[in-house]
Amino acid sequence: MRQIHRTDLRSAVRKQNVLLTVWLIAPILIVVFLCYWILLSLRAGPVMSETPVGAGGGDTGGANAIGEFLAARRAATKLVLLIDDDSQNATADLPLLLGFAENEWEGTALDQNEDGEWSWRGNASLLVDGFEVLWRDETGTLHRDKGGRRLLRISSGQQREVVEAFVP
């Protein structure tokens, strides 16, 4: 029979202790590694394959796509713009004009209703960049609404505006 020496026994116990220690520390090391990896990933940010669009582009989690879909849907809707002329400058011969991007902000003549109100009918998509109320006098000078460029507050239906004065 083989005799076990003390040195052999000590080395076996030492080896067993080292393996047991490594076995117990391994899960802790794995968790530490995963936490470090997560922190590095958060600092780097998400990898986007599409070009960010609009306000907050790249950080919206797909909300831009929904907004663009709704904007395109609203753009095809009909709109009636009603304008009250408190300046009393416009007449049937010298009507109010509506300037927007498509007509290069030069103005399209508005229609005058029976009650003296001026109106424009068209697609809301033409006014997405805003609109200006204009008036051209007898000399051909173009006057702009003192209120400046206005924005649509609705996507369909009627929007009412009031013009108080014009500036050359």
mmCIF file of N, CA, C and O in Angstrom, residues 81 96-110 120-121 125-134 136 142 144 149:
data_model
loop_
_atom_site.group_PDB
_atom_site.id
_atom_site.type_symbol
_atom_site.label_atom_id
_atom_site.label_comp_id
_atom_site.label_asym_id
_atom_site.label_seq_id
_atom_site.Cartn_x
_atom_site.Cartn_y
_atom_site.Cartn_z
ATOM 1 N N LEU A 81 -59.553 79.326 -44.642
ATOM 2 C CA LEU A 81 -58.938 80.383 -43.860
ATOM 3 C C LEU A 81 -59.812 81.629 -43.989
ATOM 4 O O LEU A 81 -60.056 82.110 -45.099
ATOM 5 N N LEU A 96 -57.229 91.429 -50.446
ATOM 6 C CA LEU A 96 -56.182 90.871 -49.594
ATOM 7 C C LEU A 96 -55.524 89.718 -50.343
ATOM 8 O O LEU A 96 -56.165 89.027 -51.147
ATOM 9 N N LEU A 97 -54.246 89.507 -50.062
ATOM 10 C CA LEU A 97 -53.490 88.419 -50.685
ATOM 11 C C LEU A 97 -52.991 87.485 -49.602
ATOM 12 O O LEU A 97 -52.731 87.909 -48.470
ATOM 13 N N LEU A 98 -52.850 86.232 -49.960
ATOM 14 C CA LEU A 98 -52.306 85.245 -49.031
ATOM 15 C C LEU A 98 -50.977 84.755 -49.579
ATOM 16 O O LEU A 98 -50.915 84.165 -50.659
ATOM 17 N N GLY A 99 -49.905 85.033 -48.834
ATOM 18 C CA GLY A 99 -48.578 84.591 -49.252
ATOM 19 C C GLY A 99 -48.167 83.339 -48.499
ATOM 20 O O GLY A 99 -48.349 83.229 -47.285
ATOM 21 N N PHE A 100 -47.623 82.384 -49.235
ATOM 22 C CA PHE A 100 -47.112 81.155 -48.625
ATOM 23 C C PHE A 100 -45.964 80.652 -49.485
ATOM 24 O O PHE A 100 -45.660 81.225 -50.542
ATOM 25 N N ALA A 101 -45.292 79.612 -49.042
ATOM 26 C CA ALA A 101 -44.060 79.156 -49.690
ATOM 27 C C ALA A 101 -44.265 78.811 -51.162
ATOM 28 O O ALA A 101 -43.416 79.133 -51.996
ATOM 29 N N GLU A 102 -45.367 78.166 -51.506
ATOM 30 C CA GLU A 102 -45.567 77.725 -52.880
ATOM 31 C C GLU A 102 -45.700 78.893 -53.864
ATOM 32 O O GLU A 102 -45.290 78.797 -55.013
ATOM 33 N N ASN A 103 -46.271 80.016 -53.425
ATOM 34 C CA ASN A 103 -46.359 81.176 -54.321
ATOM 35 C C ASN A 103 -45.231 82.180 -54.035
ATOM 36 O O ASN A 103 -45.329 83.347 -54.381
ATOM 37 N N GLU A 104 -44.181 81.680 -53.376
ATOM 38 C CA GLU A 104 -42.966 82.448 -53.067
ATOM 39 C C GLU A 104 -43.277 83.707 -52.267
ATOM 40 O O GLU A 104 -42.645 84.738 -52.436
ATOM 41 N N TRP A 105 -44.284 83.620 -51.402
ATOM 42 C CA TRP A 105 -44.655 84.679 -50.466
ATOM 43 C C TRP A 105 -45.081 85.966 -51.171
ATOM 44 O O TRP A 105 -45.040 87.037 -50.602
ATOM 45 N N GLU A 106 -45.495 85.859 -52.439
ATOM 46 C CA GLU A 106 -45.934 87.033 -53.201
ATOM 47 C C GLU A 106 -47.428 87.275 -53.091
ATOM 48 O O GLU A 106 -47.895 88.379 -53.292
ATOM 49 N N GLY A 107 -48.193 86.257 -52.825
ATOM 50 C CA GLY A 107 -49.613 86.445 -52.574
ATOM 51 C C GLY A 107 -50.524 85.944 -53.663
ATOM 52 O O GLY A 107 -50.268 86.097 -54.844
ATOM 53 N N THR A 108 -51.601 85.330 -53.224
ATOM 54 C CA THR A 108 -52.700 84.880 -54.070
ATOM 55 C C THR A 108 -53.946 85.603 -53.568
ATOM 56 O O THR A 108 -54.181 85.677 -52.362
ATOM 57 N N ALA A 109 -54.735 86.139 -54.486
ATOM 58 C CA ALA A 109 -55.916 86.922 -54.105
ATOM 59 C C ALA A 109 -56.923 86.074 -53.337
ATOM 60 O O ALA A 109 -57.184 84.920 -53.682
ATOM 61 N N LEU A 110 -57.464 86.660 -52.279
ATOM 62 C CA LEU A 110 -58.499 86.014 -51.484
ATOM 63 C C LEU A 110 -59.871 86.397 -52.020
ATOM 64 O O LEU A 110 -60.031 87.418 -52.691
ATOM 65 N N TRP A 120 -59.958 81.963 -48.012
ATOM 66 C CA TRP A 120 -59.105 81.156 -48.884
ATOM 67 C C TRP A 120 -59.442 79.707 -48.616
ATOM 68 O O TRP A 120 -59.568 79.287 -47.461
ATOM 69 N N ARG A 121 -59.607 78.937 -49.667
ATOM 70 C CA ARG A 121 -59.888 77.498 -49.538
ATOM 71 C C ARG A 121 -58.781 76.731 -50.240
ATOM 72 O O ARG A 121 -58.427 77.056 -51.367
ATOM 73 N N SER A 125 -51.662 71.398 -46.616
ATOM 74 C CA SER A 125 -50.247 71.168 -46.926
ATOM 75 C C SER A 125 -49.577 72.398 -47.512
ATOM 76 O O SER A 125 -48.373 72.563 -47.395
ATOM 77 N N LEU A 126 -50.344 73.286 -48.136
ATOM 78 C CA LEU A 126 -49.760 74.493 -48.714
ATOM 79 C C LEU A 126 -49.324 75.484 -47.642
ATOM 80 O O LEU A 126 -48.486 76.340 -47.891
ATOM 81 N N LEU A 127 -49.884 75.366 -46.450
ATOM 82 C CA LEU A 127 -49.605 76.342 -45.399
ATOM 83 C C LEU A 127 -48.789 75.770 -44.237
ATOM 84 O O LEU A 127 -48.757 76.357 -43.161
ATOM 85 N N VAL A 128 -48.108 74.635 -44.450
ATOM 86 C CA VAL A 128 -47.353 74.029 -43.357
ATOM 87 C C VAL A 128 -46.193 74.904 -42.893
ATOM 88 O O VAL A 128 -45.780 74.836 -41.741
ATOM 89 N N ASP A 129 -45.644 75.742 -43.785
ATOM 90 C CA ASP A 129 -44.560 76.645 -43.407
ATOM 91 C C ASP A 129 -45.082 77.981 -42.915
ATOM 92 O O ASP A 129 -44.310 78.912 -42.703
ATOM 93 N N GLY A 130 -46.371 78.108 -42.777
ATOM 94 C CA GLY A 130 -46.986 79.343 -42.339
ATOM 95 C C GLY A 130 -47.548 80.114 -43.517
ATOM 96 O O GLY A 130 -47.487 79.677 -44.664
ATOM 97 N N PHE A 131 -48.103 81.296 -43.216
ATOM 98 C CA PHE A 131 -48.681 82.139 -44.263
ATOM 99 C C PHE A 131 -48.609 83.586 -43.819
ATOM 100 O O PHE A 131 -48.468 83.890 -42.632
ATOM 101 N N GLU A 132 -48.685 84.482 -44.789
ATOM 102 C CA GLU A 132 -48.698 85.914 -44.519
ATOM 103 C C GLU A 132 -49.897 86.531 -45.223
ATOM 104 O O GLU A 132 -50.244 86.124 -46.331
ATOM 105 N N VAL A 133 -50.501 87.523 -44.580
ATOM 106 C CA VAL A 133 -51.587 88.266 -45.204
ATOM 107 C C VAL A 133 -50.959 89.531 -45.783
ATOM 108 O O VAL A 133 -50.252 90.266 -45.089
ATOM 109 N N LEU A 134 -51.220 89.777 -47.073
ATOM 110 C CA LEU A 134 -50.609 90.893 -47.797
ATOM 111 C C LEU A 134 -51.694 91.764 -48.415
ATOM 112 O O LEU A 134 -52.840 91.337 -48.579
ATOM 113 N N ARG A 136 -51.788 94.832 -51.721
ATOM 114 C CA ARG A 136 -51.082 95.647 -52.715
ATOM 115 C C ARG A 136 -51.925 96.892 -52.989
ATOM 116 O O ARG A 136 -53.080 96.791 -53.376
ATOM 117 N N LEU A 142 -46.349 96.452 -52.191
ATOM 118 C CA LEU A 142 -46.834 95.318 -51.399
ATOM 119 C C LEU A 142 -46.688 95.643 -49.915
ATOM 120 O O LEU A 142 -45.613 96.002 -49.445
ATOM 121 N N ARG A 144 -47.265 94.261 -45.958
ATOM 122 C CA ARG A 144 -47.372 93.026 -45.179
ATOM 123 C C ARG A 144 -48.147 93.287 -43.890
ATOM 124 O O ARG A 144 -48.100 94.374 -43.334
ATOM 125 N N ARG A 149 -45.677 86.658 -40.051
ATOM 126 C CA ARG A 149 -46.027 85.320 -40.521
ATOM 127 C C ARG A 149 -46.821 84.588 -39.450
ATOM 128 O O ARG A 149 -46.493 84.610 -38.290
#
